[in-house]
mmCIF file of C-alpha atoms in Angstrom:
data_model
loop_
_atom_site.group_PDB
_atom_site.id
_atom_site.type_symbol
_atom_site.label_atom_id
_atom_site.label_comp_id
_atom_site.label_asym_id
_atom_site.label_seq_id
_atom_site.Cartn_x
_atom_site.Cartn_y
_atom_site.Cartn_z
ATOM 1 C CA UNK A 1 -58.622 49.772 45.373
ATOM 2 C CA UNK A 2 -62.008 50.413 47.917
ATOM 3 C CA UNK A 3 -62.192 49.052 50.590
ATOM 4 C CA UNK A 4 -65.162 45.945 50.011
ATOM 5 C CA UNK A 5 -62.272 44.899 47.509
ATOM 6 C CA UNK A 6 -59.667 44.737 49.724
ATOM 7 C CA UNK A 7 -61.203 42.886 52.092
ATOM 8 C CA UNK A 8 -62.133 40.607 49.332
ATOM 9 C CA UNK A 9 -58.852 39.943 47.351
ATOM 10 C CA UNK A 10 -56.657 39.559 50.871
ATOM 11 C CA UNK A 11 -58.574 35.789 51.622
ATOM 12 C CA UNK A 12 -58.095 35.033 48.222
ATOM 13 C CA UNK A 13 -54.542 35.656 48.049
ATOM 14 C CA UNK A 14 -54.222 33.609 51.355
ATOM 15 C CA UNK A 15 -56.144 30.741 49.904
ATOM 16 C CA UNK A 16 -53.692 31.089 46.830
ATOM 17 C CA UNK A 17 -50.759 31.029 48.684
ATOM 18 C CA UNK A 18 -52.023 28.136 50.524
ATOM 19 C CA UNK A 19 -52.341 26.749 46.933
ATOM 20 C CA UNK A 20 -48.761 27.001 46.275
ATOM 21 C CA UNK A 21 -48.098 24.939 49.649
ATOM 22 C CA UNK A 22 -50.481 22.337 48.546
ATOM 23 C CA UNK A 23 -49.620 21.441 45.166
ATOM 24 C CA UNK A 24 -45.636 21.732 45.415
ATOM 25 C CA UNK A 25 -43.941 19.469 43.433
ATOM 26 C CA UNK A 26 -44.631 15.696 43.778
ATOM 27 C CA UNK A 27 -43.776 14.634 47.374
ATOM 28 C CA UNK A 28 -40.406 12.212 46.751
ATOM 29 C CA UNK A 29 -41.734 10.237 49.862
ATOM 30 C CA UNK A 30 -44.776 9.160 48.709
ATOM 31 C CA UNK A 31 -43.253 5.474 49.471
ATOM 32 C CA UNK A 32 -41.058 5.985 52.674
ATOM 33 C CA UNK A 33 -38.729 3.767 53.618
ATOM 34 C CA UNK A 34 -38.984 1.366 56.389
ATOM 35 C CA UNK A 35 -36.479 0.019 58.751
ATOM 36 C CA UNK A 36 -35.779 -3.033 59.171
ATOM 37 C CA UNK A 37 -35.548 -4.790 62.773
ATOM 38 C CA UNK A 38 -31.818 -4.896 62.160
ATOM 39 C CA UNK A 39 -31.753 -1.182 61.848
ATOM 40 C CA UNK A 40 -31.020 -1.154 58.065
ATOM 41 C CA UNK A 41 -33.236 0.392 55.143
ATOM 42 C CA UNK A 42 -35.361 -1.797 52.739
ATOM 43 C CA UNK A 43 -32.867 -0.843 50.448
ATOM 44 C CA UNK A 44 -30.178 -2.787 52.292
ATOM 45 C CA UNK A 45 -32.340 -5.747 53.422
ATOM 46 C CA UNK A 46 -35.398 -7.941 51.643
ATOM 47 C CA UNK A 47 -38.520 -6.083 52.488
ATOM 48 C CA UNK A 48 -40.822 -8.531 54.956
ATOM 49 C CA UNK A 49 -44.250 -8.834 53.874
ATOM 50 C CA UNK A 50 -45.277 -7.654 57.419
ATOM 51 C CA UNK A 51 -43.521 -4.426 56.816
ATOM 52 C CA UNK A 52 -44.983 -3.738 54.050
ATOM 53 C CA UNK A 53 -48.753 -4.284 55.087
ATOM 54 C CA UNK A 54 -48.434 -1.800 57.689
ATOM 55 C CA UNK A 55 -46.364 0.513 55.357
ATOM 56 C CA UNK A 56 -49.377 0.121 53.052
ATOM 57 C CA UNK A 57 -51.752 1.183 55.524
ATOM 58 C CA UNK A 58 -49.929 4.149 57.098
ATOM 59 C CA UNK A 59 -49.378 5.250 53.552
ATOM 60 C CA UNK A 60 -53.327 4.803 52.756
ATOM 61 C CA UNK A 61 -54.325 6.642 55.734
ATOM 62 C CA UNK A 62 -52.277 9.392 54.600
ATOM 63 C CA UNK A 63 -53.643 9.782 51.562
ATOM 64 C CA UNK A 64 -57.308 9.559 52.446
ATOM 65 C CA UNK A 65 -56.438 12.294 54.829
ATOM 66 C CA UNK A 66 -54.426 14.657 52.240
ATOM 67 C CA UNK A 67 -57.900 13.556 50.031
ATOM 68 C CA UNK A 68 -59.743 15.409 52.741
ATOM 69 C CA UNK A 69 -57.914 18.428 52.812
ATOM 70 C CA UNK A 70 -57.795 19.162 49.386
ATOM 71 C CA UNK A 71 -61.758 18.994 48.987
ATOM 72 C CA UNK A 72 -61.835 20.910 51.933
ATOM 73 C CA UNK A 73 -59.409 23.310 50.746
ATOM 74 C CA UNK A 74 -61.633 23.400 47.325
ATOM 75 C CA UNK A 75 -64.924 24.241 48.858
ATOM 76 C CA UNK A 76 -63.156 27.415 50.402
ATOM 77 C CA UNK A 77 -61.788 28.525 47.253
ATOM 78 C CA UNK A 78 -65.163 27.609 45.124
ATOM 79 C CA UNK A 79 -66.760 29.993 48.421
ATOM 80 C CA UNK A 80 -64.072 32.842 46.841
ATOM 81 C CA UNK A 81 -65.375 32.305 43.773
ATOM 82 C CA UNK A 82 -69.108 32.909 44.459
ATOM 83 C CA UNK A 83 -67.921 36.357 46.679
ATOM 84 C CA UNK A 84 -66.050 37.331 43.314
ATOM 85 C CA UNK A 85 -69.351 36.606 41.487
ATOM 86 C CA UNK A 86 -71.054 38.366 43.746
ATOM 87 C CA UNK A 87 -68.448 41.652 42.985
ATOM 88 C CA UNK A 88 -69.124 41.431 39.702
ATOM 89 C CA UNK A 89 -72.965 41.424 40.081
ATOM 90 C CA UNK A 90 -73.255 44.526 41.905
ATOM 91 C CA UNK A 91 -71.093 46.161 39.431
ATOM 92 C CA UNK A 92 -73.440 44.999 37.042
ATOM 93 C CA UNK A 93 -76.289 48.000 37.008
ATOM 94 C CA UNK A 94 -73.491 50.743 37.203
ATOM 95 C CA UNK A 95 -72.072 49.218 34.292
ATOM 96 C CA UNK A 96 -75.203 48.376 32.134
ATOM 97 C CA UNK A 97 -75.829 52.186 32.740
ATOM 98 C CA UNK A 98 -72.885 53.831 31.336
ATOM 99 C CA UNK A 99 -73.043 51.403 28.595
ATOM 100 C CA UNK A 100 -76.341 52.303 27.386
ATOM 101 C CA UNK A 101 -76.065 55.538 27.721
ATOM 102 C CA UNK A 102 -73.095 55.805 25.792
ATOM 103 C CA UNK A 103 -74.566 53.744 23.233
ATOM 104 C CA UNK A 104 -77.435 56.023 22.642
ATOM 105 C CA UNK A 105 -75.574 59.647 23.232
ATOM 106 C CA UNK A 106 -72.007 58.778 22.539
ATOM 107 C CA UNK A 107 -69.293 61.010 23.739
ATOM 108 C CA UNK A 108 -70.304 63.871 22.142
ATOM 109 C CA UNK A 109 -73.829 63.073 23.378
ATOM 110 C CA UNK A 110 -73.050 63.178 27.080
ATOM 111 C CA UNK A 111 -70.907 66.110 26.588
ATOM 112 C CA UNK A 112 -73.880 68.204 25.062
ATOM 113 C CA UNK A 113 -76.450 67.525 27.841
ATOM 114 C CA UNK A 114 -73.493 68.888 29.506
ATOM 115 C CA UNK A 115 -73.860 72.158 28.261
ATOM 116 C CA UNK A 116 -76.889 72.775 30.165
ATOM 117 C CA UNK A 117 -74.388 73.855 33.315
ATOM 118 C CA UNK A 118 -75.104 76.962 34.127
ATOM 119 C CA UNK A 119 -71.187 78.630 34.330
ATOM 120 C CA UNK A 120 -68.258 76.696 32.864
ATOM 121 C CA UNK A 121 -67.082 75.951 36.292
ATOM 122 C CA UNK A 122 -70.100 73.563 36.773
ATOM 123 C CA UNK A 123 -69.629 72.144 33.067
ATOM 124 C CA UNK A 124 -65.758 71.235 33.417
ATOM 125 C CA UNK A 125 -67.012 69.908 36.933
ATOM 126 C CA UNK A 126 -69.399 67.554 35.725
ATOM 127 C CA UNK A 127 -67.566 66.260 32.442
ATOM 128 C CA UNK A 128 -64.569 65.466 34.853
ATOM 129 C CA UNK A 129 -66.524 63.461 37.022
ATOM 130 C CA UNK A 130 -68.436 61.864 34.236
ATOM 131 C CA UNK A 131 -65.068 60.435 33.015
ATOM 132 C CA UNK A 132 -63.912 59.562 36.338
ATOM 133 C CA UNK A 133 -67.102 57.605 37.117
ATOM 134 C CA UNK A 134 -65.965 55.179 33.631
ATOM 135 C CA UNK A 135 -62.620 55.103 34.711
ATOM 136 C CA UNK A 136 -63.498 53.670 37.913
ATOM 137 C CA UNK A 137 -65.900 51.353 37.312
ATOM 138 C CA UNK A 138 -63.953 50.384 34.259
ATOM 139 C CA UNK A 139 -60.695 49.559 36.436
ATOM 140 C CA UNK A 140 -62.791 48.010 39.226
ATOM 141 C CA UNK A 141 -64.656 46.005 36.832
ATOM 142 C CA UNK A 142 -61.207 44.728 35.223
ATOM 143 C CA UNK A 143 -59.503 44.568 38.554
ATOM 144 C CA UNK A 144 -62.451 41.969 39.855
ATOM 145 C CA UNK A 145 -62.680 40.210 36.553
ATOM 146 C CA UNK A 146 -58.777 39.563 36.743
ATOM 147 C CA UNK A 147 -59.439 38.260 40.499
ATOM 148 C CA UNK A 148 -62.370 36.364 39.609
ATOM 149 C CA UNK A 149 -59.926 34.755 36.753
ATOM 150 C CA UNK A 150 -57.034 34.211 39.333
ATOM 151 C CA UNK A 151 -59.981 32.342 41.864
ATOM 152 C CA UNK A 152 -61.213 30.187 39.144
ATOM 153 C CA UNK A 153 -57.536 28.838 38.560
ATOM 154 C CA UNK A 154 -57.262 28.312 41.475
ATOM 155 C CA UNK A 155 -60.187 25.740 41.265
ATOM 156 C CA UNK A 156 -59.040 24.694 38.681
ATOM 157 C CA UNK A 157 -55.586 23.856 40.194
ATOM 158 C CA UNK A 158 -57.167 22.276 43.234
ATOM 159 C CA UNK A 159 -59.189 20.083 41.106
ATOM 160 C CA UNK A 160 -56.729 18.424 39.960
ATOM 161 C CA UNK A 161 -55.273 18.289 43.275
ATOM 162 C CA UNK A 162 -58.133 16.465 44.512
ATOM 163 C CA UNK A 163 -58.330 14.041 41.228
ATOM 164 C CA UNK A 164 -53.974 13.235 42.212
ATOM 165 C CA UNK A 165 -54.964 12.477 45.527
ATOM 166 C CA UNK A 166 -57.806 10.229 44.969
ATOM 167 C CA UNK A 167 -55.393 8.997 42.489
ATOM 168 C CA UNK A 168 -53.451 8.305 45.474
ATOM 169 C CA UNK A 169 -55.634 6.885 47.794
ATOM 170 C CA UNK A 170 -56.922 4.024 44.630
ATOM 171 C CA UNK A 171 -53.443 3.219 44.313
ATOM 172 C CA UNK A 172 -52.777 2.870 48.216
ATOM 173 C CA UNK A 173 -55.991 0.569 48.628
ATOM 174 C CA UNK A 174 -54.805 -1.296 45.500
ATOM 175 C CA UNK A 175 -51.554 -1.748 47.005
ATOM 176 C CA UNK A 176 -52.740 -2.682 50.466
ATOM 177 C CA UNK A 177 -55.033 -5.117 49.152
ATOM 178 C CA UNK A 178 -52.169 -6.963 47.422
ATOM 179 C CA UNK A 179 -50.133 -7.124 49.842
ATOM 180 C CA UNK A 180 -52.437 -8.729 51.595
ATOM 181 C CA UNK A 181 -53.041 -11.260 49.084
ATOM 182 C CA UNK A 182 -49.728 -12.214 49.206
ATOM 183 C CA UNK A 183 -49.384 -12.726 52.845
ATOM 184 C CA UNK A 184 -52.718 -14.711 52.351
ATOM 185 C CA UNK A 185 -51.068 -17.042 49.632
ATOM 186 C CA UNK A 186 -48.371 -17.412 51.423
ATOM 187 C CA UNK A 187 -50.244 -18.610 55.609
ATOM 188 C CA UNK A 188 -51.141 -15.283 56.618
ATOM 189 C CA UNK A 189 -50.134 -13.348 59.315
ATOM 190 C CA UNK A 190 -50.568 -16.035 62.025
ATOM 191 C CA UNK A 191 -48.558 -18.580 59.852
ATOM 192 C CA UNK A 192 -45.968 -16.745 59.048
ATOM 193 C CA UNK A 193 -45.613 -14.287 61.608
ATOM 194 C CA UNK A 194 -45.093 -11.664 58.962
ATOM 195 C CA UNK A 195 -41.584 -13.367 58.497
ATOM 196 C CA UNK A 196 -41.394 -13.675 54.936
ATOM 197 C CA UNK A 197 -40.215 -11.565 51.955
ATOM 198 C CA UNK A 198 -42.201 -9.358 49.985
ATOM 199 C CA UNK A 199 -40.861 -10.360 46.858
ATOM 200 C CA UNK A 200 -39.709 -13.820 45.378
ATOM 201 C CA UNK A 201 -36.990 -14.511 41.858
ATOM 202 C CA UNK A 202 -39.404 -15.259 39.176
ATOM 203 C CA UNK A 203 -38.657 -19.334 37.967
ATOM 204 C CA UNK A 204 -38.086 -20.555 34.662
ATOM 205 C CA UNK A 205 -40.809 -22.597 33.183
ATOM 206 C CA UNK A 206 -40.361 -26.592 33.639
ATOM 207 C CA UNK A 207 -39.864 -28.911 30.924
ATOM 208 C CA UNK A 208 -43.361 -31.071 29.997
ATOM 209 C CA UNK A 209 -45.584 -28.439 30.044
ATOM 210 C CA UNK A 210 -48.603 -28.624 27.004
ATOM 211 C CA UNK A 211 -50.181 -25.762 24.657
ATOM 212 C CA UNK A 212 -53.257 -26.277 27.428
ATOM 213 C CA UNK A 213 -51.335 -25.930 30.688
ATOM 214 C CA UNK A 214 -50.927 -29.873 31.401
ATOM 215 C CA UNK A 215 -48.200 -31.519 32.185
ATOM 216 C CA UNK A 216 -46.817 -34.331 30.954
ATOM 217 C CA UNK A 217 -46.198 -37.309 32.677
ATOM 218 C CA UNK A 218 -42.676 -37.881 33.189
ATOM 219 C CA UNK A 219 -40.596 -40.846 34.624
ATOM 220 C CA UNK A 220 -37.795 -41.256 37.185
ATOM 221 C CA UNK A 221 -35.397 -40.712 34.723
ATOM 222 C CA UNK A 222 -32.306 -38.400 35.977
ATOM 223 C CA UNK A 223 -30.121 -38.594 38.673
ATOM 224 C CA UNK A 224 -30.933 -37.235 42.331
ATOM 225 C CA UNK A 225 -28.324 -34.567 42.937
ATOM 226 C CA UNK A 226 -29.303 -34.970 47.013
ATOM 227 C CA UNK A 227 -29.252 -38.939 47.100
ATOM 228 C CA UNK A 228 -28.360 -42.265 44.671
ATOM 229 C CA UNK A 229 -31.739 -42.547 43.533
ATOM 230 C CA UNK A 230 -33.301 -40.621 40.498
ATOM 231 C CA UNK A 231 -36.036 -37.806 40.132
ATOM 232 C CA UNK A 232 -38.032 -36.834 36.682
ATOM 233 C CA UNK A 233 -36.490 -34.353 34.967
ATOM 234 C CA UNK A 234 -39.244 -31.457 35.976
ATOM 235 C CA UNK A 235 -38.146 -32.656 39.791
ATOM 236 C CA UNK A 236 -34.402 -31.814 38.959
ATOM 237 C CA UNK A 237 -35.716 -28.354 37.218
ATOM 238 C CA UNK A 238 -37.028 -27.320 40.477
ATOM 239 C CA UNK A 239 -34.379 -28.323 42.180
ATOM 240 C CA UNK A 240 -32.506 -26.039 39.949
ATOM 241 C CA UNK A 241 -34.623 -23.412 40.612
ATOM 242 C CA UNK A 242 -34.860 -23.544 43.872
ATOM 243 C CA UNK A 243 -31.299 -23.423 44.592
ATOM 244 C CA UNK A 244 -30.669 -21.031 41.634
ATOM 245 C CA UNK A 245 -33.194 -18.869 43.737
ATOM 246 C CA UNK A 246 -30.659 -18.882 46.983
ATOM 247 C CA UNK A 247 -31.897 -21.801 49.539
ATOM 248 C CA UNK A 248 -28.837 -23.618 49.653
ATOM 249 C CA UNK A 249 -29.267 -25.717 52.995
ATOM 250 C CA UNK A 250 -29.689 -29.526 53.147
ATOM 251 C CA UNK A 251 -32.147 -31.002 50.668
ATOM 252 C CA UNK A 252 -33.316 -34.585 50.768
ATOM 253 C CA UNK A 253 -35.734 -36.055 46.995
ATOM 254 C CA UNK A 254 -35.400 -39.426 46.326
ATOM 255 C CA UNK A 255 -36.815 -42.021 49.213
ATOM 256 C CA UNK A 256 -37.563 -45.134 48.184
ATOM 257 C CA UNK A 257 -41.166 -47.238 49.923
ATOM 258 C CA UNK A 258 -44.052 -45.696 50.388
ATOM 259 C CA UNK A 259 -47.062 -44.374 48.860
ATOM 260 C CA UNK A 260 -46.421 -41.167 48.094
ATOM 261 C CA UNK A 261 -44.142 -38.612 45.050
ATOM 262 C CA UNK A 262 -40.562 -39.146 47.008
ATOM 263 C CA UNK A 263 -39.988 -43.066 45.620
ATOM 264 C CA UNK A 264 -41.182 -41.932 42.263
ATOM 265 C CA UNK A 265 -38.880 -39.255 42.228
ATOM 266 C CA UNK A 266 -41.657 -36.165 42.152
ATOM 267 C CA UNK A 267 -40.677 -34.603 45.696
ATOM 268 C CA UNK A 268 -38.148 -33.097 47.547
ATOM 269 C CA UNK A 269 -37.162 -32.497 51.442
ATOM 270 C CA UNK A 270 -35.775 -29.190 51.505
ATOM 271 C CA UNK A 271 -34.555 -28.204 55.471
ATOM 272 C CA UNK A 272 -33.666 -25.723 57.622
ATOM 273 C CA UNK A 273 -30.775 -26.673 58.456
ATOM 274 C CA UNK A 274 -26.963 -26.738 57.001
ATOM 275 C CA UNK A 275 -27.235 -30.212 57.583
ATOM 276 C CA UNK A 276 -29.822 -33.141 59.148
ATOM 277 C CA UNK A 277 -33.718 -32.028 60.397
ATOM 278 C CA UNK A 278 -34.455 -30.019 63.185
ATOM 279 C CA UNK A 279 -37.927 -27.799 63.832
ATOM 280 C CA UNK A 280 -37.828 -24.428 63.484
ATOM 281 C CA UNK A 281 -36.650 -22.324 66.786
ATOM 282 C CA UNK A 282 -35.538 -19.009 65.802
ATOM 283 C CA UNK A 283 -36.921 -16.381 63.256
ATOM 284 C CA UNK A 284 -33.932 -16.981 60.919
ATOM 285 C CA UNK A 285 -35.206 -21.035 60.395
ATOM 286 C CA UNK A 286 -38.513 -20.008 60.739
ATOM 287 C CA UNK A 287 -37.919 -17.360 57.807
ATOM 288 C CA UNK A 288 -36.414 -19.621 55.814
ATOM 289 C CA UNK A 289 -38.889 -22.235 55.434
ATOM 290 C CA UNK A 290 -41.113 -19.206 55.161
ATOM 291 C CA UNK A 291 -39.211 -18.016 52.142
ATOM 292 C CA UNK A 292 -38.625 -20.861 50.911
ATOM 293 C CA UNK A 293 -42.813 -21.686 50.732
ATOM 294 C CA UNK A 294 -43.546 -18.630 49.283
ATOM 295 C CA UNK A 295 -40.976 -18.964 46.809
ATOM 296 C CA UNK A 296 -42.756 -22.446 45.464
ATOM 297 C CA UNK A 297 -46.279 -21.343 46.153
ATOM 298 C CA UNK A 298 -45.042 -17.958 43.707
ATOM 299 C CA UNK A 299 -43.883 -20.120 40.959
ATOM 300 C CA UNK A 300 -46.283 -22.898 41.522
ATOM 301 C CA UNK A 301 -47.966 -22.536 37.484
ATOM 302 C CA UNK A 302 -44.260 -22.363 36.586
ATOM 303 C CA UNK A 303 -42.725 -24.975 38.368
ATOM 304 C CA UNK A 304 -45.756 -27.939 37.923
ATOM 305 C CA UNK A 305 -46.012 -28.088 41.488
ATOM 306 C CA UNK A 306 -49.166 -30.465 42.973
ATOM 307 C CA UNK A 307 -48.684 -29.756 46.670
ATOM 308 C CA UNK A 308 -46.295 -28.033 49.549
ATOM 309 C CA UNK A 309 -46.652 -28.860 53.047
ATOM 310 C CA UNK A 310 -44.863 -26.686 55.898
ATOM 311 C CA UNK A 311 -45.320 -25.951 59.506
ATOM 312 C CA UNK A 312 -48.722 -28.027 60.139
ATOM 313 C CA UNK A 313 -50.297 -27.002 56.793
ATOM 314 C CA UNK A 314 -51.033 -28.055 53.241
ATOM 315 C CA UNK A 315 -50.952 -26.272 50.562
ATOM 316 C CA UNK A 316 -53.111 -27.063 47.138
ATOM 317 C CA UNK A 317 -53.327 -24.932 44.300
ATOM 318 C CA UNK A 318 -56.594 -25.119 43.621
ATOM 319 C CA UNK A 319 -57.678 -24.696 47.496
ATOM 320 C CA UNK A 320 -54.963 -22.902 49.312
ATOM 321 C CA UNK A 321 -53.703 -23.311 52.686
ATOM 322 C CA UNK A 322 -55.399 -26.193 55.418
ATOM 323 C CA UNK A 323 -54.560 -27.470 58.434
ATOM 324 C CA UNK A 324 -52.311 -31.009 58.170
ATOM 325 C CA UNK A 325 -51.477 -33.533 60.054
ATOM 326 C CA UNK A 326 -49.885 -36.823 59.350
ATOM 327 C CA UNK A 327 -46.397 -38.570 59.896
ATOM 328 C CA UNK A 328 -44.261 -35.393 60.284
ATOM 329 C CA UNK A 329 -45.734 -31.998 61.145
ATOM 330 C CA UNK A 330 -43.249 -30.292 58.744
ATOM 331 C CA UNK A 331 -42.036 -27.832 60.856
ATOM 332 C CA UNK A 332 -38.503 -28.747 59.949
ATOM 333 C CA UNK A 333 -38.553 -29.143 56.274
ATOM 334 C CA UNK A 334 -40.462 -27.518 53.521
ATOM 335 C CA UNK A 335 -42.215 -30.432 51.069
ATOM 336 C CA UNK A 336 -42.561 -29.790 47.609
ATOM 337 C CA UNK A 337 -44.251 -32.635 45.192
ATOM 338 C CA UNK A 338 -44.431 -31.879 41.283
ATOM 339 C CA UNK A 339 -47.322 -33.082 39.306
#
């Protein structure tokens, strides 16, 4: 091998090993785990919404970052690929040469001009190094064709690299962007604190709902599980639900006077607390009502819910999230009234 090829192939070996490092098999931790404040894994404990958002992020950064690499790592290689080009062209005029000049002579041909050597000494001489100059530039020729191949995979491979990562980095924006949605369904960061699980049980469909998405009036006509009075029957659905979904502290519906859902049996109280109303004053009551929220607000289409107030807000399908104030600030129950 000379010595201009040598110092060629060596960088592009390096850049192929580098390859192999890059492309690997598919990184198992593309999703790492997170603990928990409790010291536990997701896997043990509900992921909180907080964690994730900033799990989401990390994991974007990362990839934009890996993104960056690999088109940096496929400019050098394309780089290799123009000095193998460049091999190849300055082989080109040796090579043209031979091959005309077999084409018009042939063997035979170039062995007869031969013959005008003057001893056989000088004719042996110069047949020798006529096939030695075609065997060379025949292996070199092959040699940088096969490293010129080996250079283009390469590309090829890191291509695709680039095309996983970006891949990557669409799925990590997607991902960060809906988590983000979610905390924003559910208060936001400020509201919530970030206390609140990523995830909520999906609820079965209510009774009364039409072909068009209405819902049917209904009447007080069951029996409040919570109190002596009665509920409709998409209020005791809910309630199902609700409990069916794990909240299992005190629960007020039925109220009777006043204005509002409770004394037609269309809203529930649902606390804090194992028993009674107090405000929340840890992050375990605070997470609960949380939960709890997000939980109605994620099953709101499913449930025929018209509004949920918690913790100083309202919350309206059709406009989200305000600021509330009235009779109680509802920082010690959740409210929930069906349509």
């Amino acid at each position: 091998m000379t010595a201009p090829l040598r110092r060629w192939l060596t960088p592009v070996v390096a850049a192929l090993a580098a390859l192999t490092i890059l492309v690997g098999p598919a990184p198992a931790n593309a999703a790492p785990s997170t603990p928990t404040p409790s010291g536990h894994e997701e896997d043990d404990e509900p992921k909180l919404l907080g964690d994730v958002i900033e799990a989401r992020n990390r994991a974007y950064s990362k990839a934009k970052a890996n993104l960056a690499k690999s088109r940096k790592r496929q400019l050098e290689l394309e780089m290799q690929v123009q000095r193998a080009q460049a091999e190849l062209d300055a082989l080109e005029p040796q090579v043209t040469q031979i091959a005309a000049q077999s084409y018009r002579t042939g063997r035979v041909g170039a062995i007869a001009m031969l013959l005008d050597s003057n001893t056989p000494d000088s004719f042996v001489k110069r047949a020798a190094a006529l096939d030695e100059l075609n065997m060379i530039n025949a292996a070199r020729l092959t040699e940088v064709t096969a490293i010129k191949k080996r250079a283009e995979q390469a590309k090829m491979a890191l291509d695709a690299e680039v095309r996983k990562q970006q891949k990557l980095t669409n799925d990590m924006a997607r991902q960060k962007r809906e988590a983000e949605k979610d905390l924003a369904l559910v208060g936001g960061q400020g509201f919530t604190g970030g206390l609140v699980s990523a995830t909520s049980p999906v609820a079965r469909i209510a009774p009364g709902r039409t072909a068009d998405g209405d819902w049917r009036p209904e009447s007080c006509s069951e029996n409040d599980p919570t109190t002596s009075g009665c509920i409709t029957p998409r209020t005791l659905h809910m309630y199902k639900e609700v409990k069916r979904a794990g909240f299992n502290r005190f629960v007020g519906c039925y109220r009777p006077g006043g204005p509002w859902e409770h004394p037609k049996g269309r809203a529930c109280d649902w606390s804090l607390q194992r028993s009674g109303f107090r405000p929340w004053y840890n992050n375990d009551t605070r997470m609960y009502g949380n939960n709890l929220a997000a939980f109605l607000l994620r099953n709101a289409d499913r449930l025929g819910i018209y509004y949920v107030i918690w913790n100083r807000q309202i919350w309206f399908p059709a406009t989200g999230w305000k600021s509330y104030s009235g009779p109680s600030n509802h920082t010690d129950h959740v409210h929930v009234s069906l349509l």
